[in-house]
mmCIF file of C-alpha atoms and ligand atoms in Angstrom:
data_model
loop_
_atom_site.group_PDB
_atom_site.id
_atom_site.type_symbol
_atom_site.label_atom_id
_atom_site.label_comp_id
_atom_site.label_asym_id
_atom_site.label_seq_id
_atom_site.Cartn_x
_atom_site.Cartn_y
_atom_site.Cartn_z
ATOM 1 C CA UNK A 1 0.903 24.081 -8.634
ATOM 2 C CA UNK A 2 -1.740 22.800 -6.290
ATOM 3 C CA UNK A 3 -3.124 19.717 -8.206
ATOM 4 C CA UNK A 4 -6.098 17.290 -7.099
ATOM 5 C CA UNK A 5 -6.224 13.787 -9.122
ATOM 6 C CA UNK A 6 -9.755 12.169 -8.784
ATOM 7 C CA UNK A 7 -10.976 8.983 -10.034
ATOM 8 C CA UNK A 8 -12.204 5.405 -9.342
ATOM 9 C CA UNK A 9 -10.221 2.512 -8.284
ATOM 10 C CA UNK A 10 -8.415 1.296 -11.982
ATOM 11 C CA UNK A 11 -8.179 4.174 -13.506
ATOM 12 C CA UNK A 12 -4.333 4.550 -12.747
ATOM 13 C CA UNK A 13 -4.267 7.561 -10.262
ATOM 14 C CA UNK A 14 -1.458 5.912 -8.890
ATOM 15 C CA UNK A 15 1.015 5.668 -11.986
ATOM 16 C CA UNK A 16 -0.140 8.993 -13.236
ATOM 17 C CA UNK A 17 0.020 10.648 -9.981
ATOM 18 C CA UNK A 18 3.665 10.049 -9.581
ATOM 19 C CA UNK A 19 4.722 10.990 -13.356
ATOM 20 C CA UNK A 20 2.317 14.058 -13.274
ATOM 21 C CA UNK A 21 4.030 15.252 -9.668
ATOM 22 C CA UNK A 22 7.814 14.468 -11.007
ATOM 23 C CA UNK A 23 6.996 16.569 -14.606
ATOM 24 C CA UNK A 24 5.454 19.959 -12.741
ATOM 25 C CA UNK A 25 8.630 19.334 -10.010
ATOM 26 C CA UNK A 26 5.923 19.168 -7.159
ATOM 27 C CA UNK A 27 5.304 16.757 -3.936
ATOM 28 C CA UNK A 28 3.168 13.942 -4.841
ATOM 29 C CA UNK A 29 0.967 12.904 -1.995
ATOM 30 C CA UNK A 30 -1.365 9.642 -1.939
ATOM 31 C CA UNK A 31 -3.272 9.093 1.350
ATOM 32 C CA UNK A 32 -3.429 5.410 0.632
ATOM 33 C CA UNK A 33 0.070 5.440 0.586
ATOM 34 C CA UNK A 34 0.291 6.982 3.840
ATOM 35 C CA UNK A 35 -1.937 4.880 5.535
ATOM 36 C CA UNK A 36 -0.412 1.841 4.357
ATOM 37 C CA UNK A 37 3.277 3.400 5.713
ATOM 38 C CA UNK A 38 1.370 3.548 8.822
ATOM 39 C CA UNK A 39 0.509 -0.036 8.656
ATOM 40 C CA UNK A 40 3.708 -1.211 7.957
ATOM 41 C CA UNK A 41 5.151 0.706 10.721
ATOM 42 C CA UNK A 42 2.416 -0.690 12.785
ATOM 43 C CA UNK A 43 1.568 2.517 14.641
ATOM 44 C CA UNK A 44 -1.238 3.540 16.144
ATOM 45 C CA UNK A 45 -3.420 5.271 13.258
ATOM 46 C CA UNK A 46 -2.174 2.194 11.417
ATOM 47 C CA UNK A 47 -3.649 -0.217 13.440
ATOM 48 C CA UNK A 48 -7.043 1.688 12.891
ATOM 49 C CA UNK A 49 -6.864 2.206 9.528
ATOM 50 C CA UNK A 50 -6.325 -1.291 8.225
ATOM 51 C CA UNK A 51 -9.562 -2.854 8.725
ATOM 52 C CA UNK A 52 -11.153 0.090 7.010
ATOM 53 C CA UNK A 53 -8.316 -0.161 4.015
ATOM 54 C CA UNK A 54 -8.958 -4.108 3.820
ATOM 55 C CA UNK A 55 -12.777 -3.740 3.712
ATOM 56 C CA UNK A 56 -12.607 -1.399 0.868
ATOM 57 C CA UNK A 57 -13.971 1.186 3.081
ATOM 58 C CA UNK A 58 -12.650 5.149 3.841
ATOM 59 C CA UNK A 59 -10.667 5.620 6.578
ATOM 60 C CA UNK A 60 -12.691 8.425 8.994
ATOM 61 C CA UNK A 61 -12.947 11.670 8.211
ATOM 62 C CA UNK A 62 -11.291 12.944 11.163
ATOM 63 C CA UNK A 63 -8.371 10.649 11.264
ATOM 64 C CA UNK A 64 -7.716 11.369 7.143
ATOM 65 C CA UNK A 65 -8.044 15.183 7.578
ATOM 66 C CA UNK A 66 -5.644 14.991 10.396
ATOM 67 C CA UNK A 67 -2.919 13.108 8.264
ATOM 68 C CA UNK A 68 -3.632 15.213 5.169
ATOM 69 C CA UNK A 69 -3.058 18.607 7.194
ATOM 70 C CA UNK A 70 0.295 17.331 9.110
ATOM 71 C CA UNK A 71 1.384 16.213 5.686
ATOM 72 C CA UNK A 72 0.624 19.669 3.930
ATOM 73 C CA UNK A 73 2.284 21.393 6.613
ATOM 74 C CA UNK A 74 5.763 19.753 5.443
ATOM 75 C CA UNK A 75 7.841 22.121 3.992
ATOM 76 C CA UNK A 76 8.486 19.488 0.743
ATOM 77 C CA UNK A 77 5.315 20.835 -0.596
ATOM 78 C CA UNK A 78 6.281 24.604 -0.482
ATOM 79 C CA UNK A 79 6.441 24.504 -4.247
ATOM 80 C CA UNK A 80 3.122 23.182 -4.869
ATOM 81 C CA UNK A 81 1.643 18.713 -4.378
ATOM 82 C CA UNK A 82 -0.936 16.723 -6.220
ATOM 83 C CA UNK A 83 -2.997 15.359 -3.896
ATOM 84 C CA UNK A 84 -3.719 11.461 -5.089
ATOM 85 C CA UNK A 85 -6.966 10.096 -3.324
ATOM 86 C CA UNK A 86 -8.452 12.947 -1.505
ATOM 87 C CA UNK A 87 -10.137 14.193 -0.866
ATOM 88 C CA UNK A 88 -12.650 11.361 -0.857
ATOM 89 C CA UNK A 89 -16.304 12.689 -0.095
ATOM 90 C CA UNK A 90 -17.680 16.240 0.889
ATOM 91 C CA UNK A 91 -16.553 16.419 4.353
ATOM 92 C CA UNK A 92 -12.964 16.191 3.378
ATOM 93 C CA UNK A 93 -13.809 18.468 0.241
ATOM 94 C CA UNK A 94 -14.314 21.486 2.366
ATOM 95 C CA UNK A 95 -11.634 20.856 5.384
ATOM 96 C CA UNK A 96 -9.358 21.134 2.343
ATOM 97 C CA UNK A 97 -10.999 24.118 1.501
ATOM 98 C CA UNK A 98 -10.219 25.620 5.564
ATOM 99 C CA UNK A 99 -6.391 24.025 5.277
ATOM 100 C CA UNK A 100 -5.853 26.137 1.721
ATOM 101 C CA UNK A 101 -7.539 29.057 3.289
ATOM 102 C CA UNK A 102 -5.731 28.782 6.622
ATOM 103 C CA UNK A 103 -1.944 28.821 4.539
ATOM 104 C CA UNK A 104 -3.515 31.482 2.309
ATOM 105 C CA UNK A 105 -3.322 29.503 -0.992
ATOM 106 C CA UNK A 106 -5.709 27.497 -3.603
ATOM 107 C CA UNK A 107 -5.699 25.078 -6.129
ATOM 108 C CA UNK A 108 -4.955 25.097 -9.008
ATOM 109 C CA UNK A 109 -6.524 22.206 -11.189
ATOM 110 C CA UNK A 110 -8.986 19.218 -9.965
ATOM 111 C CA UNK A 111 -8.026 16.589 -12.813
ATOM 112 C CA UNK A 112 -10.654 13.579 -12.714
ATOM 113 C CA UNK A 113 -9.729 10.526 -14.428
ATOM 114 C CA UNK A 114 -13.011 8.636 -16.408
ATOM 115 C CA UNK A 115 -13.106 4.912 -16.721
ATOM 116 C CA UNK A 116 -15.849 2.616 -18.327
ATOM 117 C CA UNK A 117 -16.455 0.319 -14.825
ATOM 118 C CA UNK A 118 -16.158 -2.898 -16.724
ATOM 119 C CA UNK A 119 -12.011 -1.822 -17.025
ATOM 120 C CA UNK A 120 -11.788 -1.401 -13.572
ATOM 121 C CA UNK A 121 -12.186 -5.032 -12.018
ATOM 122 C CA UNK A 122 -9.449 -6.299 -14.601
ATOM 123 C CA UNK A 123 -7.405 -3.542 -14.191
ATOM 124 C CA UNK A 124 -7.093 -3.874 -10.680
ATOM 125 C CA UNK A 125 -7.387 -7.832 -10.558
ATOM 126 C CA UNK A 126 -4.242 -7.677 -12.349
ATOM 127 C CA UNK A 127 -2.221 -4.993 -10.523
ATOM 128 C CA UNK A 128 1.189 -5.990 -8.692
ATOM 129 C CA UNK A 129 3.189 -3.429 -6.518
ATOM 130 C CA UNK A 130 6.859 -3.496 -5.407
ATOM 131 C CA UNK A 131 7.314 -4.110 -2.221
ATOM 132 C CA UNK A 132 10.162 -1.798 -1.939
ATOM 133 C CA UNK A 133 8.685 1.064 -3.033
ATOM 134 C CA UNK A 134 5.038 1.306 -3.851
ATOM 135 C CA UNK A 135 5.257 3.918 -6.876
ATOM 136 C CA UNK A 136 6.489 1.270 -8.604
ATOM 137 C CA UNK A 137 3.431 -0.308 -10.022
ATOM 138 C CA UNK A 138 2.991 -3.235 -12.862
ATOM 139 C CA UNK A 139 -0.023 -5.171 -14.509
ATOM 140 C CA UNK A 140 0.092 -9.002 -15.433
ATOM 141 C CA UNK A 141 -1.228 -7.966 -19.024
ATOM 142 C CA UNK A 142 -0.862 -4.421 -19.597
ATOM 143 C CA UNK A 143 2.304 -3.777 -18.217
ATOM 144 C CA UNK A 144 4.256 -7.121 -17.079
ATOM 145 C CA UNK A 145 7.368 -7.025 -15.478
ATOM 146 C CA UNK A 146 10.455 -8.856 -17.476
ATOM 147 C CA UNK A 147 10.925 -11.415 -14.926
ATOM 148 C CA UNK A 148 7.853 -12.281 -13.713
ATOM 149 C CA UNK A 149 6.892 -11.472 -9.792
ATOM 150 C CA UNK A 150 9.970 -9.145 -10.117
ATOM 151 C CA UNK A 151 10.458 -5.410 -10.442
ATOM 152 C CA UNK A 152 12.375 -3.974 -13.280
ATOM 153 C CA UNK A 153 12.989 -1.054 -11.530
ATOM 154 C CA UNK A 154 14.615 -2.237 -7.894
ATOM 155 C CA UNK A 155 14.096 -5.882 -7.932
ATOM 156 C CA UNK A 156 11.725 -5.947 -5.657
ATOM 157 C CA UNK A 157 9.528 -8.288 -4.905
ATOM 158 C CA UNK A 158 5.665 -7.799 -6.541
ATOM 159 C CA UNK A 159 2.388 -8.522 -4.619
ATOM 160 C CA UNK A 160 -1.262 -7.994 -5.113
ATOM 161 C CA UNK A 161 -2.326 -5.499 -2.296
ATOM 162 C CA UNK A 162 -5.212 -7.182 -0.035
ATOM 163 C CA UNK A 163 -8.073 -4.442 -1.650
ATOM 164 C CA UNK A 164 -7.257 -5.663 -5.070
ATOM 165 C CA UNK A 165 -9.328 -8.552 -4.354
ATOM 166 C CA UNK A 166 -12.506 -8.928 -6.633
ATOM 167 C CA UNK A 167 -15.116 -8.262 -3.666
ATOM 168 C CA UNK A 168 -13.077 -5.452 -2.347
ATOM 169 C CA UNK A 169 -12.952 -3.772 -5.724
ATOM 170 C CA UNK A 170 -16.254 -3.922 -6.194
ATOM 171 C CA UNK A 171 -17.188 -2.060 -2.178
ATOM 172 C CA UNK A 172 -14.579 0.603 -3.417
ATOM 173 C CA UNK A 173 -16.414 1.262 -6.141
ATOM 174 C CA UNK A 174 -19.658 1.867 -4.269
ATOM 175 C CA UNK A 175 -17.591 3.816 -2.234
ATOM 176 C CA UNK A 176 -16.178 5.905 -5.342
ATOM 177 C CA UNK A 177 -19.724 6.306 -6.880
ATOM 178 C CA UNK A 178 -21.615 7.456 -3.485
ATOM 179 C CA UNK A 179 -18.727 9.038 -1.563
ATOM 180 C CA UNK A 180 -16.341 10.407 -3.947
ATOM 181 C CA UNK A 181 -18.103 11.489 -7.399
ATOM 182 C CA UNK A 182 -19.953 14.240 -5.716
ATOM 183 C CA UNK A 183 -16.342 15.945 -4.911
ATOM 184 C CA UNK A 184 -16.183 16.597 -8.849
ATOM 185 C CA UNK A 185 -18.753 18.783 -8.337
ATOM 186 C CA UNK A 186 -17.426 20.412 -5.579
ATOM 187 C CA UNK A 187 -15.275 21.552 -7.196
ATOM 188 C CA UNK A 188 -16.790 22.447 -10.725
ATOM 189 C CA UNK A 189 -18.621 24.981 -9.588
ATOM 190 C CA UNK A 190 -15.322 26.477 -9.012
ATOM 191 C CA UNK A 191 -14.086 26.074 -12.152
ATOM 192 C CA UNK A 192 -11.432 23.384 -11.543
ATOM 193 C CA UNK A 193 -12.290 20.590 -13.008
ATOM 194 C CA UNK A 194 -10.728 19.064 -15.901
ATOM 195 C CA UNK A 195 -11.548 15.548 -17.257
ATOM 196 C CA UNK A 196 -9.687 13.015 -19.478
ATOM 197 C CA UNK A 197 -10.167 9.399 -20.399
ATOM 198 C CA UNK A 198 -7.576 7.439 -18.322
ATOM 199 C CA UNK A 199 -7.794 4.249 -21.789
ATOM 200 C CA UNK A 200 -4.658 3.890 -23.047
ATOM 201 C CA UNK A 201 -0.966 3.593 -22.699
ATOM 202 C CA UNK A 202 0.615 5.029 -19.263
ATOM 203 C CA UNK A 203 2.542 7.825 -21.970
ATOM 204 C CA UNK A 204 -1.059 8.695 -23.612
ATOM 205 C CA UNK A 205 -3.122 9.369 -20.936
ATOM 206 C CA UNK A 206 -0.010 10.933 -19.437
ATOM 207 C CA UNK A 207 0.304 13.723 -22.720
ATOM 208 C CA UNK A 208 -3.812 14.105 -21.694
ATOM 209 C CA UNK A 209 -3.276 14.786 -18.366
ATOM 210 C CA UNK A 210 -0.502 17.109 -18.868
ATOM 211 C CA UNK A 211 -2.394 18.786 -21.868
ATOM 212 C CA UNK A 212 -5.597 19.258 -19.629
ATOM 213 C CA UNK A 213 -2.894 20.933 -17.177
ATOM 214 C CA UNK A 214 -1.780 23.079 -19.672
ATOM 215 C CA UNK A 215 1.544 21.553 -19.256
ATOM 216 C CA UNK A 216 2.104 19.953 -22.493
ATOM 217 C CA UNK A 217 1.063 19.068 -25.621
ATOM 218 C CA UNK A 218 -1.799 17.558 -26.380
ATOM 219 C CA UNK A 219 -1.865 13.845 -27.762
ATOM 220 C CA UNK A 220 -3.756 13.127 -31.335
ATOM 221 C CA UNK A 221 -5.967 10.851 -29.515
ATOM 222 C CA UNK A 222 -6.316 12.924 -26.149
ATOM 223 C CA UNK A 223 -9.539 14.001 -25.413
ATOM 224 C CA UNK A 224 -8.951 16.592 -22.446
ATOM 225 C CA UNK A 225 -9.956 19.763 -22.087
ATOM 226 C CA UNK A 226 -11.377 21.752 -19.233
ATOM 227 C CA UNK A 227 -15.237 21.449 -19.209
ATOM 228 C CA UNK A 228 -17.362 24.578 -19.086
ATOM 229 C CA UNK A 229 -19.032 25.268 -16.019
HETATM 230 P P1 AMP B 301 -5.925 4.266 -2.575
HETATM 231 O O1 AMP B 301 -4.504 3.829 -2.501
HETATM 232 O O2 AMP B 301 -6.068 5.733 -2.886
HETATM 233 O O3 AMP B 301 -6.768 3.395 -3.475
HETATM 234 O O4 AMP B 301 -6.530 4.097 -1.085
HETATM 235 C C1 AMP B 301 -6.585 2.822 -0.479
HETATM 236 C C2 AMP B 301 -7.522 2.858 0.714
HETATM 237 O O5 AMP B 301 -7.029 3.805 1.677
HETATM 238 C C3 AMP B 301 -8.926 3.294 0.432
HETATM 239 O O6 AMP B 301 -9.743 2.236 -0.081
HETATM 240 C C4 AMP B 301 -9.388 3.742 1.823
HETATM 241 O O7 AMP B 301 -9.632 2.618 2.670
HETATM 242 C C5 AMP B 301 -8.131 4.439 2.341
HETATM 243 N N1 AMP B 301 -8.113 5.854 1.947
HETATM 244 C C6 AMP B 301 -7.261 6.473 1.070
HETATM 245 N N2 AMP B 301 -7.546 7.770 0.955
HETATM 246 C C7 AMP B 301 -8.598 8.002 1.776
HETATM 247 C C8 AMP B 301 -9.382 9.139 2.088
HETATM 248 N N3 AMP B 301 -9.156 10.333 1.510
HETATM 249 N N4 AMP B 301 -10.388 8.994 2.982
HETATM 250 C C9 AMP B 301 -10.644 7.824 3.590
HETATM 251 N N5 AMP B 301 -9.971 6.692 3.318
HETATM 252 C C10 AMP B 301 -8.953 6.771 2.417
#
């Protein structure tokens, strides 16, 4: 499966991406993730990218497209990715659309994740990530760590990344609202587009996600389904 996940800073893209990816067996591939390996490394395209990241602001087109296509072109995604965090605006939209044409293949779901905005600041306010390996992500209230500061998973240490910051947040979400909303309806008027509410435990809106996939069952309280065009 060819998956895109799509939805505003908060609403868990992150944590879902990676358990949505390892239940359909497919590559799971965040561009924030791989501009902040970039970072770390301190290459090039790192060096660029990081005042854009810390400002709360996208990365240019050109540059993202270019590490989204060399990453597609990996063999690791042969049996299908989910794409988490692009594309981001309408540009990126439709060099996606030239990459799938190019390797003769599609997608296969856009699911958007919906969050009311006054979630998001606390949500993200209250975010910690392992510094050992980012997919391992914790909140201060909603999902603590037993030892505080600590990862139950590695024992890695937790931070707050630098564009969890309140004003930061609050640019990305500008960003999300003028940039990347109008990608949903890209790709509705394809047909793709599912929605869910990401409220909830990580498990519930985990059961909607996979329901609105048509990968599982759906939840009681799930409230998928794939919208009419
Ligand atoms: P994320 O981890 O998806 O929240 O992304 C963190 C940051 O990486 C964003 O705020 C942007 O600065 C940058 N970024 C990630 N994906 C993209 C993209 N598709 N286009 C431009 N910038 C991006």
């Amino acid at each position: 499966m060819r998956i895109l996940l799509i939805g505003p800073p908060g609403a868990g893209k992150g944590t879902q991406a990676v358990r949505i990816a390892a239940h359909l067996s497919i590559q799971h591939v965040s561009t924030g993730d791989l501009f902040r390996e970039h970072i770390e490394q301190g290459t090039e395209l790192g060096r660029n990218a990081r005042s854009h990241l810390r400002a709360g602001l996208l990365v240019p087109d050109e540059v993202t497209i270019g590490v989204v296509e060399e990453r597609l072109a990996h063999p690791d995604t042969g049996r299908g990715f989910l794409l988490d965090g692009f594309p981001r605006n309408r540009v990126q939209a439709e060099a996606l659309d030239g990459i799938l044409a190019g390797s003769k293949s599609r997608l296969d779901a856009v699911l958007g994740l919906e969050i009311p905005e006054a979630q998001v600041v606390s949500r993200i306010a209250g975010r910690r990530v392992c510094r050992r390996d980012r997919e391992h992500i914790f909140h201060v209230d909603h999902r603590p760590p037993e030892a505080a500061g600590t990862c139950d998973v590695c024992g890695g240490e937790l931070y707050q990344r630098d564009d969890d910051r309140e004003a930061t947040v609050r640019r990305r979400l500008e960003v999300y609202h003028s940039e990347t909303a109008p990608v949903i309806d890209h790709y509705r008027v394809q047909g793709l587009v599912a929605t869910i509410s990401a409220l909830g435990q990580v498990q519930e809106v985990l059961d909607r996600a996979l329901a609105a996939l048509g990968q599982g069952r759906m939840n009681a309280s799930g409230t998928s389904g794939r919208r009419p065009l």
